[in-house]
mmCIF file of C-alpha atoms in Angstrom:
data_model
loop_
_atom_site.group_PDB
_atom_site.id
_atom_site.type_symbol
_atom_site.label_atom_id
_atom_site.label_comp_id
_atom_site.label_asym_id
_atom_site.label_seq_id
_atom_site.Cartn_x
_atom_site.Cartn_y
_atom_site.Cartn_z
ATOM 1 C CA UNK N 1 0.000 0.000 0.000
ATOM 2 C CA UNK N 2 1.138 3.282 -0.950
ATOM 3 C CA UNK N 3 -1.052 5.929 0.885
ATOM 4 C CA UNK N 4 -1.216 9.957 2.292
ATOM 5 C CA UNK N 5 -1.007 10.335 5.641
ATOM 6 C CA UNK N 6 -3.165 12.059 7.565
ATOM 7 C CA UNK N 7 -1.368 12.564 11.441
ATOM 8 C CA UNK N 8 -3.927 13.437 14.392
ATOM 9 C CA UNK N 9 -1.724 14.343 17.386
ATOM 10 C CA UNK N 10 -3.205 13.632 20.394
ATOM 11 C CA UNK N 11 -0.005 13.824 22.540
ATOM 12 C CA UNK N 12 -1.282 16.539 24.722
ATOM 13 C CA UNK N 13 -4.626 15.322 25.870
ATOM 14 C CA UNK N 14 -2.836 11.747 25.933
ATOM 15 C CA UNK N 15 -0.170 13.534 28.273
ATOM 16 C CA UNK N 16 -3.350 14.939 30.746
ATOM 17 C CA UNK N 17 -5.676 11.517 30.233
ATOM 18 C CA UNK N 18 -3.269 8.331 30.058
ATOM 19 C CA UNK N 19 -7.137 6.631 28.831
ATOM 20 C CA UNK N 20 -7.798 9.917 26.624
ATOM 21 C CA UNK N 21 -9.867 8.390 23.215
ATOM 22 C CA UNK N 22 -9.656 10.315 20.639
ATOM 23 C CA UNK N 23 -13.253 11.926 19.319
ATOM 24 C CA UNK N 24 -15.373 12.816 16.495
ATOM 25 C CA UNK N 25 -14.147 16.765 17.339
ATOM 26 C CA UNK N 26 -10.117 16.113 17.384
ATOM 27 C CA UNK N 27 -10.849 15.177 13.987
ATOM 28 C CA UNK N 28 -13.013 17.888 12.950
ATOM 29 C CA UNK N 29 -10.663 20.394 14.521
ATOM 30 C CA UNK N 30 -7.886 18.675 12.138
ATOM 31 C CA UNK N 31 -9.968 19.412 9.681
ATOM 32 C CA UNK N 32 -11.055 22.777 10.414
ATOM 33 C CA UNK N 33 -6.648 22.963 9.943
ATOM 34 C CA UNK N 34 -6.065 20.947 7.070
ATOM 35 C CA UNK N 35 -9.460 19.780 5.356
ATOM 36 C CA UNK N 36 -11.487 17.067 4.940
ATOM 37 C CA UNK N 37 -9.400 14.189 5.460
ATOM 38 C CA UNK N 38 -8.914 12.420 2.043
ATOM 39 C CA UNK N 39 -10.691 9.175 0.461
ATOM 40 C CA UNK N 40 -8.019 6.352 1.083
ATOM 41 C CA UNK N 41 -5.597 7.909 2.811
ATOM 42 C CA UNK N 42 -3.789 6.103 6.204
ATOM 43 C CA UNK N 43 -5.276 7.679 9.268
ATOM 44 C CA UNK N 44 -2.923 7.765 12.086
ATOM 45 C CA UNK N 45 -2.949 8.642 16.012
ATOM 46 C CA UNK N 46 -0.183 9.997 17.207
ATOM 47 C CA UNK N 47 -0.469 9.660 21.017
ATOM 48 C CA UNK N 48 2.740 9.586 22.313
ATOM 49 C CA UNK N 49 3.168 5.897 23.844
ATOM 50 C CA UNK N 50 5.856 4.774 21.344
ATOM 51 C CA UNK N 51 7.884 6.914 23.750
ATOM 52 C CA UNK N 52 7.816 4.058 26.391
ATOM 53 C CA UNK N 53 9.198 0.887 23.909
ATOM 54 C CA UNK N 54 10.314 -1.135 24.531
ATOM 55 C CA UNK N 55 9.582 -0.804 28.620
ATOM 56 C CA UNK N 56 5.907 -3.015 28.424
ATOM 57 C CA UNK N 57 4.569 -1.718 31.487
ATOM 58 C CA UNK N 58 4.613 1.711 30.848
ATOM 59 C CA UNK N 59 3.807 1.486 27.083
ATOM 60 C CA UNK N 60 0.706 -0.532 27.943
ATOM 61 C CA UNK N 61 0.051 1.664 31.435
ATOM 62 C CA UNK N 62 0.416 -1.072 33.298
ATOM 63 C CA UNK N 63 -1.198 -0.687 36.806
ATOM 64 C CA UNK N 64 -1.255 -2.503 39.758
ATOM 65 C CA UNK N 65 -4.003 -4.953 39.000
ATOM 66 C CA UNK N 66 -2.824 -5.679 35.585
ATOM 67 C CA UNK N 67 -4.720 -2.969 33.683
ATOM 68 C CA UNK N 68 -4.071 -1.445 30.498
ATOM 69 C CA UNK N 69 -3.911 2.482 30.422
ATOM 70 C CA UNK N 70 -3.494 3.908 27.134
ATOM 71 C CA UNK N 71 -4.866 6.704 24.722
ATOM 72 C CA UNK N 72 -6.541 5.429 21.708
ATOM 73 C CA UNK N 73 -9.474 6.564 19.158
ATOM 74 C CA UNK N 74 -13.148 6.146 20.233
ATOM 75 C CA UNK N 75 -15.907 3.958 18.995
ATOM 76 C CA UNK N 76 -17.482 7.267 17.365
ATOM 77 C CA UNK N 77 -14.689 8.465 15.846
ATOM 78 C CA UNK N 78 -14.038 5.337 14.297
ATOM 79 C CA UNK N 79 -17.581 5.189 12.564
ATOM 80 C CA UNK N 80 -17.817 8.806 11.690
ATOM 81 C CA UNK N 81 -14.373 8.005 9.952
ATOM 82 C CA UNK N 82 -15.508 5.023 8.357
ATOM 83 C CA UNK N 83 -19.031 6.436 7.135
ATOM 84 C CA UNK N 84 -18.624 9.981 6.681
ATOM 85 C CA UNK N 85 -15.131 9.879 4.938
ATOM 86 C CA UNK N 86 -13.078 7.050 3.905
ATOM 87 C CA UNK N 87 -9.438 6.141 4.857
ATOM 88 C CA UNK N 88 -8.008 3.346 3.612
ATOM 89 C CA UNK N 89 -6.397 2.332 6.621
ATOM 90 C CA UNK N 90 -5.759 3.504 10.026
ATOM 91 C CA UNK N 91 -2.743 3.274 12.582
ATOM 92 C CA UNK N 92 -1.882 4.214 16.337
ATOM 93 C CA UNK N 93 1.450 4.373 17.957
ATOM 94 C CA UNK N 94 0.241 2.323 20.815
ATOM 95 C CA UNK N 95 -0.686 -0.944 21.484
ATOM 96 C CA UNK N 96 -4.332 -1.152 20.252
ATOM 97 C CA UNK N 97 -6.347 1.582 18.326
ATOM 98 C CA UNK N 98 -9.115 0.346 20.889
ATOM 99 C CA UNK N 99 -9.635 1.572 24.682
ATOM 100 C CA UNK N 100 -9.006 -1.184 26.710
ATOM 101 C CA UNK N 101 -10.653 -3.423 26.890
ATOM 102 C CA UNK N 102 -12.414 -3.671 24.242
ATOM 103 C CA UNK N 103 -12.456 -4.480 20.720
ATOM 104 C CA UNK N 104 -15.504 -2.404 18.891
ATOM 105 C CA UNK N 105 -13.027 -0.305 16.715
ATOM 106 C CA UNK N 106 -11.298 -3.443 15.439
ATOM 107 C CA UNK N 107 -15.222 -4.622 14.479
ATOM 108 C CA UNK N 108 -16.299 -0.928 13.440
ATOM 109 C CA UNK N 109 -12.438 -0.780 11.048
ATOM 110 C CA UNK N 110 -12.960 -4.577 9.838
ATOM 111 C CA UNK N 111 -16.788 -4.105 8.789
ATOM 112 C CA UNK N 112 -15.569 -1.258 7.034
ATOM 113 C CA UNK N 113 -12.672 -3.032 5.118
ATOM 114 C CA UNK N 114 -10.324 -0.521 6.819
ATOM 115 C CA UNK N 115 -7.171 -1.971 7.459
ATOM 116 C CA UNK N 116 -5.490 -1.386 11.195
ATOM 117 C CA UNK N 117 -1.906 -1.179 11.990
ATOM 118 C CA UNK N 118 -0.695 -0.575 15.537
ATOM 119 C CA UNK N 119 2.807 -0.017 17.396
ATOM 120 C CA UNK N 120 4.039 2.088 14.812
ATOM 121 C CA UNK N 121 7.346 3.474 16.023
ATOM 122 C CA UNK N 122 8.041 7.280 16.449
ATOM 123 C CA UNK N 123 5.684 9.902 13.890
ATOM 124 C CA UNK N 124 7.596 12.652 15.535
ATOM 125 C CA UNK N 125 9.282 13.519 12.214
ATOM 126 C CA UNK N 126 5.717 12.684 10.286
ATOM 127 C CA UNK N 127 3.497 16.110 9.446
ATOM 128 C CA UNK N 128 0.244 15.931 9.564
ATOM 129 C CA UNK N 129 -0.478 16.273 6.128
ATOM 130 C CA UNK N 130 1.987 15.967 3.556
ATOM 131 C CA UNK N 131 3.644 12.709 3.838
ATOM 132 C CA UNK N 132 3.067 9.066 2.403
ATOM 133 C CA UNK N 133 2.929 5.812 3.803
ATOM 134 C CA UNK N 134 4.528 2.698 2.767
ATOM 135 C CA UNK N 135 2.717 -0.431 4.340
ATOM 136 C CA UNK N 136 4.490 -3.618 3.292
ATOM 137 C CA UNK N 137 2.199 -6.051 5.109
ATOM 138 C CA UNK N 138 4.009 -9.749 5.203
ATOM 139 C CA UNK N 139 1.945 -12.697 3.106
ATOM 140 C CA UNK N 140 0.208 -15.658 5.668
ATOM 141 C CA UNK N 141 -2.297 -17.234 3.664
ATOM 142 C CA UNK N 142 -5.090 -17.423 5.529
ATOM 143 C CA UNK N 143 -4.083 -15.197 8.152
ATOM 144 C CA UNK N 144 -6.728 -12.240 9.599
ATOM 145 C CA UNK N 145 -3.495 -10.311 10.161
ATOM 146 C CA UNK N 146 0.571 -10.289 9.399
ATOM 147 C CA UNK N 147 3.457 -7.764 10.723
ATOM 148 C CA UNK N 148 4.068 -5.347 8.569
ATOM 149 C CA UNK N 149 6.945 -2.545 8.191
ATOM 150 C CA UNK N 150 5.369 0.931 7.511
ATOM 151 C CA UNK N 151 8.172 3.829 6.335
ATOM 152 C CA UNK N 152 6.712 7.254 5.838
ATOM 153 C CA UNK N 153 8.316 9.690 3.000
ATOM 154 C CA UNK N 154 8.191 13.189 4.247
ATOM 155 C CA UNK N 155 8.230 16.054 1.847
#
C-alpha cells in the first residue's frame, strides 16, 4: 500500500488523560486545519506511547491490577471516519487503536474493510499532512493479520 497520511496528534490530551480516546471533534478540529481528510488515505494517532518501547509496562500503562492504560481513538470516531469519509487504513502508535478493553473499533475498522496497523514506532518527524505511507504487510495465507513494516516519506 502506498497511501497519504493524515497525522492526528493527540499527545497533549494523551499527556493529561493516560485513557484519553480520541473523538469525532479532534478530527473535525484537524480538519477545520487541514481539510477534509482524504478518500483512502492512512489515518494515524499519534499519542505519544511509542515513547515508552520497549519498557511493556509503561507502554501498555500497566497498573497494579494488571490494567491497560493507554490513549486510543473512540468507537465514534471510528464510525464517523468510516461512514462519513473514507481512509483506507488507520494506525496508532500504541498498542491497540481500541480503549481497553475492548475491541468495537477493530469490528467498526474490519466491517468497514479498513485496514489497522498498531505499534508504529516514532511519527515525531511525520506532518500531519503531507507525507506518504509505505505499508508492506508480510503474506500468511489465511491469516486475519501479518506484521508489517510501515516507512513514511516526508516532503
Amino acid at each position: 500500500m502506498y497511501l497519504p497520511i493524515v497525522k492526528l496528534d493527540i499527545r497533549s490530551k494523551a499527556e493529561a488523560d493516560p485513557n484519553y480516546s480520541a473523538t469525532v471533534s479532534d478530527v473535525k478540529d484537524w480538519e477545520s486545519r487541514h481539510g477534509i481528510v482524504p478518500d483512502g488515505s492512512y489515518f494515524i494517532l499519534q499519542t505519544g506511547q511509542s515513547r515508552f518501547w520497549p519498557n511493556r509496562t509503561a507502554y501498555m500503562g500497566l497498573d497494579g491490577n494488571g490494567d491497560r492504560h493507554f490513549p486510543s481513538l473512540s468507537a465514534e470516531a471510528a464510525t464517523f471516519l468510516t461512514t462519513e469519509r473514507n481512509p483506507y487504513a488507520m494506525g496508532v502508535d500504541g498498542p491497540s487503536l481500541d480503549p481497553y478493553p475492548g475491541v468495537s473499533v477493530h469490528e467498526i475498522l474490519a466491517a468497514a474493510s479498513v485496514y489497522s496497523t498498531e505499534y508504529l514506532a516514532d511519527l515525531s518527524l511525520v506532518p500531519e499532512t503531507g507525507a506518504l505511507g509505505i505499508v508492506l504487510p508480510m503474506r500468511i495465507p489465511g491469516a486475519s493479520g501479518a506484521p508489517v513494516r510501515v516507512v513514511a516519506t516526508v516532503p
